[in-house]
Every structure is written in structure tokens, then in C-alpha cells.
Short mmCIF file of N, CA and C in Angstrom, two decimals:
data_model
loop_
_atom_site.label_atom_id
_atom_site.label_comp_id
_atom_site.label_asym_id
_atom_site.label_seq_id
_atom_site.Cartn_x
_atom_site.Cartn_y
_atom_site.Cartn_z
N UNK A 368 138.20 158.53 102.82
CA UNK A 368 138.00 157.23 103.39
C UNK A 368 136.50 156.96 103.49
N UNK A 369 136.01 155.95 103.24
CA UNK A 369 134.71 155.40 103.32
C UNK A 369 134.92 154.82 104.67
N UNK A 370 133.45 155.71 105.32
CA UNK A 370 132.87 155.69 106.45
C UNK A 370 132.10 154.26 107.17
N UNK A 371 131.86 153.37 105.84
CA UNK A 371 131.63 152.30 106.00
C UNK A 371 132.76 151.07 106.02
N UNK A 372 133.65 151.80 105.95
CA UNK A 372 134.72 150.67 106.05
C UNK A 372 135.23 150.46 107.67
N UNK A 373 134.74 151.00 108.43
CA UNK A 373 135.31 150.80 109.75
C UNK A 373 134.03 149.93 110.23
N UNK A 374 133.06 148.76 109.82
CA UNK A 374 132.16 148.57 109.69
C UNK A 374 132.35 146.99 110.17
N UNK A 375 131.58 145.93 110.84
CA UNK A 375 131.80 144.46 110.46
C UNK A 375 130.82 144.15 109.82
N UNK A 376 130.12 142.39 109.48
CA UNK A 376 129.67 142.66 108.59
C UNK A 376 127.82 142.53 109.01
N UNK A 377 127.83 142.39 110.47
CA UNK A 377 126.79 142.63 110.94
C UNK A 377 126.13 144.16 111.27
N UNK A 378 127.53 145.21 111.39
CA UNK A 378 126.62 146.67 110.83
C UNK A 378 126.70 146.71 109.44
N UNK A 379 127.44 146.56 108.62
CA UNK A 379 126.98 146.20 107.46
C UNK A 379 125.34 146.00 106.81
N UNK A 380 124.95 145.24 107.16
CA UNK A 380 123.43 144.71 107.04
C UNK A 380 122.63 145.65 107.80
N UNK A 381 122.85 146.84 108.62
CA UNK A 381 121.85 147.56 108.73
C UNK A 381 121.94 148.63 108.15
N UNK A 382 122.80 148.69 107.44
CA UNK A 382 122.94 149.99 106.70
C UNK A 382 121.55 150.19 105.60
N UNK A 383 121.30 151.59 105.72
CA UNK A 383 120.00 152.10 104.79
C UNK A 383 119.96 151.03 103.50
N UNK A 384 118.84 150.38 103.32
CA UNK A 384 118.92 149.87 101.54
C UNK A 384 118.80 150.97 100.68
N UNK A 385 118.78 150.73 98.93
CA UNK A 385 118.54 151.22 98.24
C UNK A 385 116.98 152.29 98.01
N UNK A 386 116.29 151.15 98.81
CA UNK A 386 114.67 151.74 99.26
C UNK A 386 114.65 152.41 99.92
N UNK A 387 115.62 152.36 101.26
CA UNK A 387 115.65 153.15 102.12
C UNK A 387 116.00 154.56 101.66
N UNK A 388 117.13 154.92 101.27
CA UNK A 388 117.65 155.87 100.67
C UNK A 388 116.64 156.61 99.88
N UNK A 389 115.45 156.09 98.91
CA UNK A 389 114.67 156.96 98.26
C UNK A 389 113.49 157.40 98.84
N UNK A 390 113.22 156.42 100.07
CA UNK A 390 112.57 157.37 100.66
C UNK A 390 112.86 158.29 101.76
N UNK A 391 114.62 158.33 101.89
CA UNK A 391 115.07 158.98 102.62
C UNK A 391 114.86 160.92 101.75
N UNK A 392 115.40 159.95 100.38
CA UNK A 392 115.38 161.66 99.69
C UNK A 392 114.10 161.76 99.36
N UNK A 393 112.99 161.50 99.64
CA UNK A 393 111.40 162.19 99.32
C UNK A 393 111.22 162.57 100.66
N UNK A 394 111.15 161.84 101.65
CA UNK A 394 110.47 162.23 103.02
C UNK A 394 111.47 163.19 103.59
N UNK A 395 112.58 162.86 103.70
CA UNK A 395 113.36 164.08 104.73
C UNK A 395 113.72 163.16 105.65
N UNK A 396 113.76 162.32 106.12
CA UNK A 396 113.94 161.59 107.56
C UNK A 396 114.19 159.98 107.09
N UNK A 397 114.58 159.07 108.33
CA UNK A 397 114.68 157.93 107.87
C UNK A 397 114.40 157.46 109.28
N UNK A 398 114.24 155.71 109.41
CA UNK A 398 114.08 155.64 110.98
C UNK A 398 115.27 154.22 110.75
N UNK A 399 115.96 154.18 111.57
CA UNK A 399 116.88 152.86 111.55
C UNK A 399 116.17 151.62 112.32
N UNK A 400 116.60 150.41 112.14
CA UNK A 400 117.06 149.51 112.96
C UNK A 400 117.85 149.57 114.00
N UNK A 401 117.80 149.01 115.12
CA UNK A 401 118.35 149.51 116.28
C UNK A 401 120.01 149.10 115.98
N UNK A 402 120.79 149.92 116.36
CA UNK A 402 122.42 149.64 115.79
C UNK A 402 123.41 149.61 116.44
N UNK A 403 122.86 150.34 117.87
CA UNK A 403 123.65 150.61 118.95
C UNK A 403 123.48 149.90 120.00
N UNK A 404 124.13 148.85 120.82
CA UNK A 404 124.28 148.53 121.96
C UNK A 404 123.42 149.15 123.22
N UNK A 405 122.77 148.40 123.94
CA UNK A 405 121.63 149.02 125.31
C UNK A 405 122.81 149.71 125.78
N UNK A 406 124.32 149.34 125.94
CA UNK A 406 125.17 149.75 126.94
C UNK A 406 125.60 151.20 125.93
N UNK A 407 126.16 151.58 125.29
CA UNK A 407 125.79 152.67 124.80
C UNK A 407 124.57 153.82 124.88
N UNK A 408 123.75 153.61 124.69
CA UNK A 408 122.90 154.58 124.97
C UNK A 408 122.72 154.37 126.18
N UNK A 409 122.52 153.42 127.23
CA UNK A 409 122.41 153.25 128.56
C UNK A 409 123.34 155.17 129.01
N UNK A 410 124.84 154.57 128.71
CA UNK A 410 125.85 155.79 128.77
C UNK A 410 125.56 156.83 128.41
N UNK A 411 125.31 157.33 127.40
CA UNK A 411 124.73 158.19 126.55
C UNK A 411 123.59 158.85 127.70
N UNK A 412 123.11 158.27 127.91
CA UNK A 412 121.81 159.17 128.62
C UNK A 412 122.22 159.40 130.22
N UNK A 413 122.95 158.36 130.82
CA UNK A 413 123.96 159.10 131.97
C UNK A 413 124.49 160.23 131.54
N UNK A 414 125.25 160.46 130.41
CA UNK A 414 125.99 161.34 129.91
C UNK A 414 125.16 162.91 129.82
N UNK A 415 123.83 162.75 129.43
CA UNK A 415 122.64 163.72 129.05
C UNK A 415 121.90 164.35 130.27
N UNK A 416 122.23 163.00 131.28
CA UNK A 416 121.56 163.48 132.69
C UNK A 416 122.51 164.13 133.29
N UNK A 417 123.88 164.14 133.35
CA UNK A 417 124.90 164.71 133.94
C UNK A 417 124.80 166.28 133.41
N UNK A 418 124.76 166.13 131.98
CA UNK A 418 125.26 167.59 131.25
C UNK A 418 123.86 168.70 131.64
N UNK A 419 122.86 167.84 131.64
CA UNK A 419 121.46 168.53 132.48
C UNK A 419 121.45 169.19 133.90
N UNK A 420 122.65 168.12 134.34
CA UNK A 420 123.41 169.00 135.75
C UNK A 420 124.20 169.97 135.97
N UNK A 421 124.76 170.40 135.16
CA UNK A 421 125.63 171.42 134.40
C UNK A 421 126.70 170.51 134.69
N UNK A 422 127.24 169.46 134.42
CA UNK A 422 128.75 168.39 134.58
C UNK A 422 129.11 168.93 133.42
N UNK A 423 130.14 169.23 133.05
CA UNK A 423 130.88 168.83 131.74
C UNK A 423 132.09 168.41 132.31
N UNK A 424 132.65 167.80 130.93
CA UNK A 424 133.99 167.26 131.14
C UNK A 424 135.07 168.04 130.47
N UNK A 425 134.54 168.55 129.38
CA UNK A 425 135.18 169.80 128.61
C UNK A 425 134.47 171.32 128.77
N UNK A 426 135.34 172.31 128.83
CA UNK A 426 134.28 173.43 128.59
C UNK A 426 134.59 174.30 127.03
N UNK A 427 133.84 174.60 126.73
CA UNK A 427 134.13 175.67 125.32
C UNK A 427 134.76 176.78 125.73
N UNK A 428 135.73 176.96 124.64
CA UNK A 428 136.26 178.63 124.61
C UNK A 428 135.59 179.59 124.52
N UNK A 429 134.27 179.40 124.54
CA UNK A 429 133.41 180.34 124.47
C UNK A 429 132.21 180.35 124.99
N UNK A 430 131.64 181.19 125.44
CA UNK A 430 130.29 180.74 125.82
C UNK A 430 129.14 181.52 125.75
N UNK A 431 128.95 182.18 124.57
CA UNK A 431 127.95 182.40 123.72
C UNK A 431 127.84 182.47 122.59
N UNK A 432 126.65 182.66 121.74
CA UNK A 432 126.87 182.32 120.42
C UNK A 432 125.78 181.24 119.94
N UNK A 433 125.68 180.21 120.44
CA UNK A 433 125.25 179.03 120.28
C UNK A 433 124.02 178.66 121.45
N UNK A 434 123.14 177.77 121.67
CA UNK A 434 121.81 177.21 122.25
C UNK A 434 122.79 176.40 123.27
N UNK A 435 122.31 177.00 124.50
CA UNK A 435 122.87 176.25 125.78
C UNK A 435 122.04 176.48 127.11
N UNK A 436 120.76 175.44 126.79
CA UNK A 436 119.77 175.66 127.89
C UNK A 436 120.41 175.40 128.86
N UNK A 437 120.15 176.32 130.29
CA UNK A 437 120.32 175.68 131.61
C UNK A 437 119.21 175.71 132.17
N UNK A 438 119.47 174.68 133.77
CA UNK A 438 118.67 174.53 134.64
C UNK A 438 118.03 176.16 134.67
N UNK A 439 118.91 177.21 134.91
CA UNK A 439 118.13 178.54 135.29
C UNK A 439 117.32 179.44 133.88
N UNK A 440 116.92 177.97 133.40
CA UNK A 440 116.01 179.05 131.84
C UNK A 440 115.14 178.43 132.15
N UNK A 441 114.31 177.23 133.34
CA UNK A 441 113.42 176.79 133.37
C UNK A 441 112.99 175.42 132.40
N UNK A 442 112.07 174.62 133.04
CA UNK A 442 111.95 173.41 132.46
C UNK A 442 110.42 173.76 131.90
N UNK A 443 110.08 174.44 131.32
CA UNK A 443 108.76 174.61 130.40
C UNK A 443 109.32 175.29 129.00
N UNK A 444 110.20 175.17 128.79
CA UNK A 444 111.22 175.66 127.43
C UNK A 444 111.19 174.11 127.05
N UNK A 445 111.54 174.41 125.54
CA UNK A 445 112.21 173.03 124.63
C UNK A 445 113.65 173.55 125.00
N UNK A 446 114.49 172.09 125.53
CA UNK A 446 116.08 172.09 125.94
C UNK A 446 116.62 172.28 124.50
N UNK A 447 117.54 172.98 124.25
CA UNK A 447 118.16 173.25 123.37
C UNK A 447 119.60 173.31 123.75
N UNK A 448 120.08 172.48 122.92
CA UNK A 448 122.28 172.62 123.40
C UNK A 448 122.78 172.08 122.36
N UNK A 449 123.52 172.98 121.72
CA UNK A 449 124.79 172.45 120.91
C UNK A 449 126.00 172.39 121.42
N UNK A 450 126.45 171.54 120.77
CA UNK A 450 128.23 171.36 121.33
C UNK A 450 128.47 170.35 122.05
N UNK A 451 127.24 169.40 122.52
CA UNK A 451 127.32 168.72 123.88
C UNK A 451 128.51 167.65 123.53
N UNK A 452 128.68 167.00 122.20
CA UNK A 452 129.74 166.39 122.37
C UNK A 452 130.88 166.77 122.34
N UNK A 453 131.03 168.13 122.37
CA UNK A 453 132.81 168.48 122.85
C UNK A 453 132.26 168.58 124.48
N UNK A 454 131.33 168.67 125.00
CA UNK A 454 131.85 168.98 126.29
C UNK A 454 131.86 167.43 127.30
N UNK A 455 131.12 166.86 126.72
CA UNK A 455 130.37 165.31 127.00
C UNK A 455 130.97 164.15 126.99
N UNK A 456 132.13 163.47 127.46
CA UNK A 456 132.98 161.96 126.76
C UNK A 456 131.67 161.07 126.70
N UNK A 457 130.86 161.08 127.46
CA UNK A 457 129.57 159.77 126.59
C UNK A 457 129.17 160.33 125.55
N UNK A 458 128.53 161.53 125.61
CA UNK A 458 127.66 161.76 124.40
C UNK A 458 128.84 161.80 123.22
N UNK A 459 130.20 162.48 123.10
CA UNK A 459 130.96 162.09 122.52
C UNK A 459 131.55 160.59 121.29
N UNK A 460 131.29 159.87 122.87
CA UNK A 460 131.08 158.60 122.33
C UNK A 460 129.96 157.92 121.31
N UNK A 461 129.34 158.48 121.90
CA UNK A 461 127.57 158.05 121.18
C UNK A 461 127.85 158.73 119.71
N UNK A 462 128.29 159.86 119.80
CA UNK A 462 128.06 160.59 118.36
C UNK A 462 129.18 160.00 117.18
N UNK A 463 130.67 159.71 118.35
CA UNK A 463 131.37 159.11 117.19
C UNK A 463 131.32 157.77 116.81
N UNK A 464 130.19 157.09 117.18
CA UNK A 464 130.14 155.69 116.46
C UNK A 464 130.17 155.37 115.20
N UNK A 465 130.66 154.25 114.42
CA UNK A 465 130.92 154.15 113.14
C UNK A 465 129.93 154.55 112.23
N UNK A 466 129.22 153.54 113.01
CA UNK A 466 127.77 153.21 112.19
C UNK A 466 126.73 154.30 112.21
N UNK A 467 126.90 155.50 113.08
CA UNK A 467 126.37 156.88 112.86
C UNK A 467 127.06 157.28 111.30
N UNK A 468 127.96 157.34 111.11
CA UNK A 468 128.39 157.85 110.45
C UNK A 468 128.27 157.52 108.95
N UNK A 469 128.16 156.01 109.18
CA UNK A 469 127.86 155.10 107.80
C UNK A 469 126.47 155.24 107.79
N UNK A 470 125.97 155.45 108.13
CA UNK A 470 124.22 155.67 108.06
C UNK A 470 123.86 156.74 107.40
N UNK A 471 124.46 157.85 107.86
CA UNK A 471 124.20 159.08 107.28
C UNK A 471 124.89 159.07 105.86
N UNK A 472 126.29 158.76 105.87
CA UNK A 472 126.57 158.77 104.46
C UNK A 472 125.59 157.91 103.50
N UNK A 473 125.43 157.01 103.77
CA UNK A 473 124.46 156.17 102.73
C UNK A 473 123.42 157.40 102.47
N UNK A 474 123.04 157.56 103.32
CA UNK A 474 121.80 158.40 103.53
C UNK A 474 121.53 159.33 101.94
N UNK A 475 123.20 160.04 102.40
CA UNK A 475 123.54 161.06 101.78
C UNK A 475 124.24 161.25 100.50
N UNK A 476 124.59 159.81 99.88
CA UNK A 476 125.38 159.23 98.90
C UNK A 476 126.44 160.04 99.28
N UNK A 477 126.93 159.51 99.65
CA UNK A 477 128.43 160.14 99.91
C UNK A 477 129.49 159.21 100.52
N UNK A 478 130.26 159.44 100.10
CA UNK A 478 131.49 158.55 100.54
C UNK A 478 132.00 158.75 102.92
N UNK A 479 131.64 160.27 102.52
CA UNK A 479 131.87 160.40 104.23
C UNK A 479 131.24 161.17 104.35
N UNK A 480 130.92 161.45 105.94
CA UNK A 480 129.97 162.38 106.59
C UNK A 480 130.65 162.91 107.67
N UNK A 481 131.12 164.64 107.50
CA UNK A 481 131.71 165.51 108.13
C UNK A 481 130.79 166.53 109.40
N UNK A 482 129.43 166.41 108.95
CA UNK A 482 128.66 167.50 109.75
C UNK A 482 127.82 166.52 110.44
N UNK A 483 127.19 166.83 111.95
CA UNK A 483 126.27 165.80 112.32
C UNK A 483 125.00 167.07 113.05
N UNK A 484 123.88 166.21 112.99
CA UNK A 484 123.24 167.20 113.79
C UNK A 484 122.18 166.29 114.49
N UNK A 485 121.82 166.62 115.79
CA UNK A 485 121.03 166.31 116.73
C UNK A 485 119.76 165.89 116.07
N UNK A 486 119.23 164.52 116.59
CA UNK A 486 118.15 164.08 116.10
C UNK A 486 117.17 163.22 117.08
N UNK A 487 116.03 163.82 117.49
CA UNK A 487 114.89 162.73 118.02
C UNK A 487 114.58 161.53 117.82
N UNK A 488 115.14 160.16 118.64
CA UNK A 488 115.19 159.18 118.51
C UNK A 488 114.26 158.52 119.69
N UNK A 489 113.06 157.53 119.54
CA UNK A 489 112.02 157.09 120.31
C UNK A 489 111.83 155.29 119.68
N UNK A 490 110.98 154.63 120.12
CA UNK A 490 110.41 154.04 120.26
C UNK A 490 109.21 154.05 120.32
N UNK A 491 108.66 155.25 120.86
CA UNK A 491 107.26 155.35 121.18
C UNK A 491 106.40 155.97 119.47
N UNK A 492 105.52 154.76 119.34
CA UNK A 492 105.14 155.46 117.61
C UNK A 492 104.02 157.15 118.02
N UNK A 493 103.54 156.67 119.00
CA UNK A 493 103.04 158.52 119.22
C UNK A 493 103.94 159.75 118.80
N UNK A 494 104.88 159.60 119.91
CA UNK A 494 105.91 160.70 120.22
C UNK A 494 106.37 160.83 118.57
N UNK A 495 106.51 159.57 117.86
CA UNK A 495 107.36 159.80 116.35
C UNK A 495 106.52 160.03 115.77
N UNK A 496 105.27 159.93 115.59
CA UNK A 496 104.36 160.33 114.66
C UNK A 496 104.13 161.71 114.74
N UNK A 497 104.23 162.18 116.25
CA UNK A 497 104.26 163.86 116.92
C UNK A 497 105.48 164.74 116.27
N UNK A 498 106.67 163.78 116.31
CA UNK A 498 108.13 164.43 116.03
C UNK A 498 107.91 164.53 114.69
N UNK A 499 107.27 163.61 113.93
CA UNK A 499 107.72 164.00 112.23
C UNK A 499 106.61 164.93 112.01
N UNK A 500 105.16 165.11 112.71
CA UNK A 500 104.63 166.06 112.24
C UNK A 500 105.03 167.42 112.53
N UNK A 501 105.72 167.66 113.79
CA UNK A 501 106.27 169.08 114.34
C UNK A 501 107.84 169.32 112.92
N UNK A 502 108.52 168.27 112.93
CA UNK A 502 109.71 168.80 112.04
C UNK A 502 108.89 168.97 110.43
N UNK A 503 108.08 168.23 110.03
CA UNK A 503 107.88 168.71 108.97
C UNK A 503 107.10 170.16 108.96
N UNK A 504 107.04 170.96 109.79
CA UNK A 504 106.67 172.53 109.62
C UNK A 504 105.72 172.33 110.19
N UNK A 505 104.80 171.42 110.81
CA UNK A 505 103.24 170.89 111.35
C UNK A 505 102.51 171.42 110.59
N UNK A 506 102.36 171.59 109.28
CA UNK A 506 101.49 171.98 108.27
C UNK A 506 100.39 170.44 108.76
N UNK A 507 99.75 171.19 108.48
CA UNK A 507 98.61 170.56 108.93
C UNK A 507 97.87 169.80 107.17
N UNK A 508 96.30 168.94 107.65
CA UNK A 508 96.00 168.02 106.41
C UNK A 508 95.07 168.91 105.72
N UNK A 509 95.59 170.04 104.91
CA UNK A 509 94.47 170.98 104.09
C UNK A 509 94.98 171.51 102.81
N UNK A 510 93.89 171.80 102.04
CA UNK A 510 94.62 171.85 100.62
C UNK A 510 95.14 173.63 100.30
N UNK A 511 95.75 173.60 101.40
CA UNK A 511 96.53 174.63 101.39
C UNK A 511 97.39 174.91 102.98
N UNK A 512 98.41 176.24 103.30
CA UNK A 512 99.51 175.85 104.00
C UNK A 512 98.43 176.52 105.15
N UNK A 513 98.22 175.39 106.12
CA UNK A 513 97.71 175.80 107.82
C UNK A 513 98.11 175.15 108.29
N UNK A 514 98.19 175.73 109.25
CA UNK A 514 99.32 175.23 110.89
C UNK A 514 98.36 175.66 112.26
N UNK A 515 97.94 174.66 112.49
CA UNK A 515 97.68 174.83 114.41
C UNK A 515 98.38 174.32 115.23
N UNK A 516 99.70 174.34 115.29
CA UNK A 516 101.20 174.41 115.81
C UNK A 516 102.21 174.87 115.05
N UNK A 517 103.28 175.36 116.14
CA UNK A 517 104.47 175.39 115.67
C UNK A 517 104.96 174.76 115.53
N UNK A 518 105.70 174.31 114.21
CA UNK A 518 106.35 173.40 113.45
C UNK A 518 107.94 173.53 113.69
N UNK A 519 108.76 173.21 112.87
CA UNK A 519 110.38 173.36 112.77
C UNK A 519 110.45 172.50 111.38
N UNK A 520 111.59 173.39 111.12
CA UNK A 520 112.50 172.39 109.37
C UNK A 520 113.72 172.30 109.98
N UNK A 521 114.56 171.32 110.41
CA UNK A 521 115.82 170.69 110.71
C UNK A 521 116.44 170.49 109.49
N UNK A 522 115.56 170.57 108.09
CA UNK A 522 116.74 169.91 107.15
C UNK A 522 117.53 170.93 107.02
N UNK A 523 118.57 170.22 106.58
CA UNK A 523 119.75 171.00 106.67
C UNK A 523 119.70 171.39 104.62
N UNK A 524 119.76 172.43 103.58
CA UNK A 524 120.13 172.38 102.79
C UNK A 524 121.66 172.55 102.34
N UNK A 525 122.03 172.00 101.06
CA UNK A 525 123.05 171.47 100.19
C UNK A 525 123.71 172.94 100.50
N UNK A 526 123.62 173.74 100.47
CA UNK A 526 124.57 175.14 100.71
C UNK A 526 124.73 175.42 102.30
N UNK A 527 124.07 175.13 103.16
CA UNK A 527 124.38 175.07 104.63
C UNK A 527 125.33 174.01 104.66
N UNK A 528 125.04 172.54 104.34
CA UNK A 528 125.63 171.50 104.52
C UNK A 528 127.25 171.90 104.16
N UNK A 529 127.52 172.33 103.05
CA UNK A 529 128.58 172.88 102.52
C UNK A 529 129.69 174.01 102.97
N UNK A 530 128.85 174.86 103.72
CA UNK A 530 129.37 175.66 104.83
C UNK A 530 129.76 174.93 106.21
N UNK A 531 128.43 174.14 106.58
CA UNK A 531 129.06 173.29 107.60
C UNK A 531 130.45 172.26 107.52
N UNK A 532 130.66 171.74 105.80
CA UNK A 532 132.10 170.75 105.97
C UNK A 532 133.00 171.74 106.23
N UNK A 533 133.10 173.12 105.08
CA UNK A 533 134.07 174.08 105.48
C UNK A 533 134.62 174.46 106.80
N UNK A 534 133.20 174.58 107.36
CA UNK A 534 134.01 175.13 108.89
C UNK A 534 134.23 173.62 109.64
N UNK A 535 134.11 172.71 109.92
CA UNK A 535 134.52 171.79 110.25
C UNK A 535 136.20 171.43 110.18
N UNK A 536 136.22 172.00 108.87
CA UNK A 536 137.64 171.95 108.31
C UNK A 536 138.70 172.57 109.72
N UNK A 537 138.33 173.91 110.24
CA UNK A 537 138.86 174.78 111.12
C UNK A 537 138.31 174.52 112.17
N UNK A 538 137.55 173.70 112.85
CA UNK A 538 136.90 173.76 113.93
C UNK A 538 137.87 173.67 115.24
N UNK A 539 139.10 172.90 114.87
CA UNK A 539 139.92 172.43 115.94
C UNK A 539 140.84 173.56 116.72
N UNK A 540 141.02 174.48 115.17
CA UNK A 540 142.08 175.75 115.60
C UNK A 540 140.79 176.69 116.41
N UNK A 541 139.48 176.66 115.81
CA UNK A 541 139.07 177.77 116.27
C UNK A 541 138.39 177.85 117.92
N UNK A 542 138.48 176.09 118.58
CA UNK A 542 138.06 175.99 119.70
C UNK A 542 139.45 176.51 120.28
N UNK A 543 140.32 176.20 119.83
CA UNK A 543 141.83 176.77 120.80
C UNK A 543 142.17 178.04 120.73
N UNK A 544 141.40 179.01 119.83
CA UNK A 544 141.55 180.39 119.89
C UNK A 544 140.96 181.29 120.68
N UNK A 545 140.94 182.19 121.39
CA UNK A 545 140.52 182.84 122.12
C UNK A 545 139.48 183.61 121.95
N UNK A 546 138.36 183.92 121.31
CA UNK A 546 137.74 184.59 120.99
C UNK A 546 137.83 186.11 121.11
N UNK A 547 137.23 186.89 120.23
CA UNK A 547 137.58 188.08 119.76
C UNK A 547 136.15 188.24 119.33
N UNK A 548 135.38 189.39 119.83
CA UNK A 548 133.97 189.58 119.62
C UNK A 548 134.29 191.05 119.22
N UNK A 549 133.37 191.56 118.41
CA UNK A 549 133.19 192.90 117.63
C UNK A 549 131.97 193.49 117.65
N UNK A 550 131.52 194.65 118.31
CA UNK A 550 130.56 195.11 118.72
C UNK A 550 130.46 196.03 117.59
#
């Protein structure tokens, strides 16, 4: 099913152009048009401030394995948490919007988009000019590879991505299974 078909025809028109898309595949990143409702993310970030409280609404069958900052790891760490939308009904919400989904597929030429991953979203052109220099590795402006920060690569490559639809495939049985750890 095309991801853009659950679409009207005003998200429609914000979907990535053709331009967009090529400089999606040279740069690594893309920045949208705003697509989502104030009242959505309004939620969304209730949702972020709650789960910062330790609230969930769901809990995982498991609970290690995966990046799950708490309050007791200290607030001078970068917050790190996966999973938040199984545990989260806003952030949930936020993540399953259509037009998330049609965005990325364009993105990605693809008909649908099975894997999602957490992404720094601002307004502020500092902070984004900061965020794309830290994700692109913070290689710094020299004619060769220097770094006076630590950087990060978020992209995801074509053989991760591919592992990620696979397990997606099972994700549902394997939250209802009990875990079984092997030392």
C-alpha cells in the first residue's frame, strides 16, 4: 500500500519535490515544511515531558538491551530512549502520522516506510546548523578528516535498513514473548 495514499490533497503538496529528494540523497538529511498541527506536537511534548517522568502508558517486556535514559543517569548526559512510542500513546501518535510516513517514503523512493528513527527537529537555525554539523561526524572545514568534536552518523545504511524491515516483520510476537537471555 502506498503510504501516500492515506494523504488529502493539502499534505499532498508538502510532500518532498523531486529537488527535494536529490538533495535528500547527496546531503543525508532533509528539512520539511511544517506538516503537523501546533496541537499535535503541543501533545507530543506533554507526552516527552511525562515519559521524562518515568510515566509510561505501556511497559516493555523487557528492560534491557536498548538506550533508556533515566532521571537517575543524570541530566549532563545526551537523553537517549528507544521504544518511546510503544510505551508513549502521544508520542505514539506523533510517530504514526500519515504524513511521517509519506515523507520518508518519498524520501526513500519507496512505495512504504516500515522502519522509523528518531530525529532532531528545531526551528532555531543555530541549534540546526549545530545538529547537522554534529550528525554529519563534525568533521570539521580542512582538507583532510579533523574533528574538534564529537560527531555521530545516524544514517541508517541499505543493509541495516533491511534488517530493520525484517525484524519489524516479528516485532509484535517478540514484544509478547518473554524473554530468554543467554549468558
Amino acid at each position: 500500500m502506498d503510504d501516500s495514499k492515506h494523504l488529502n490533497h493539502e499534505q499532498l503538496a508538502l510532500l518532498p519535490t523531486a529537488e527535494d529528494v536529490a538533495f535528500y540523497e547527496e546531503h543525508g538529511w532533509y528539512i520539511s515544511q511544517k506538516v503537523l498541527p501546533d496541537e499535535i506536537i503541543d501533545e507530543a511534548i506533554k507526552g516527552s515531558e511525562r515519559y521524562y517522568r518515568e510515566e509510561r502508558d505501556t511497559l516493555l517486556s523487557i528492560s534491557s538491551g536498548y538506550s533508556d535514559w533515566q532521571p537517575k543517569d543524570g541530566d549532563d548526559v545526551i537523553r537517549n530512549n528507544e521504544f518511546v512510542s510503544l510505551q508513549n500513546k502521544q508520542l505514539r501518535f506523533l510517530a504514526l502520522q500519515p504524513i511521517i510516513g509519506a515523507i520518508a517514503s518519498r524520501l526513500a523512493k519507496t512505495k512504504q516506510i516500515r522502519l522509523l528513527d528518531d530525529q532532531l527537529v528545531s526551528d532555531d537555525s543555530t541549534l540546526v546548523a549545530k545538529a547537522r554539523f554534529l550528525a554529519t561526524q563534525a568533521r570539521d572545514s580542512a582538507p583532510y578528516y579533523q574533528h574538534s568534536e564529537i560527531g555521530y552518523n545516524y544514517r541508517l545504511s541499505n543493509v541495516l535498513a533491511g534488517i530493520g524491515r525484517a525484524q519489524l516483520r516479528v516485532l509484535s510476537d517478540r514484544i509478547t514473548q518473554t524473554p530468554v537471555f543467554i549468558t
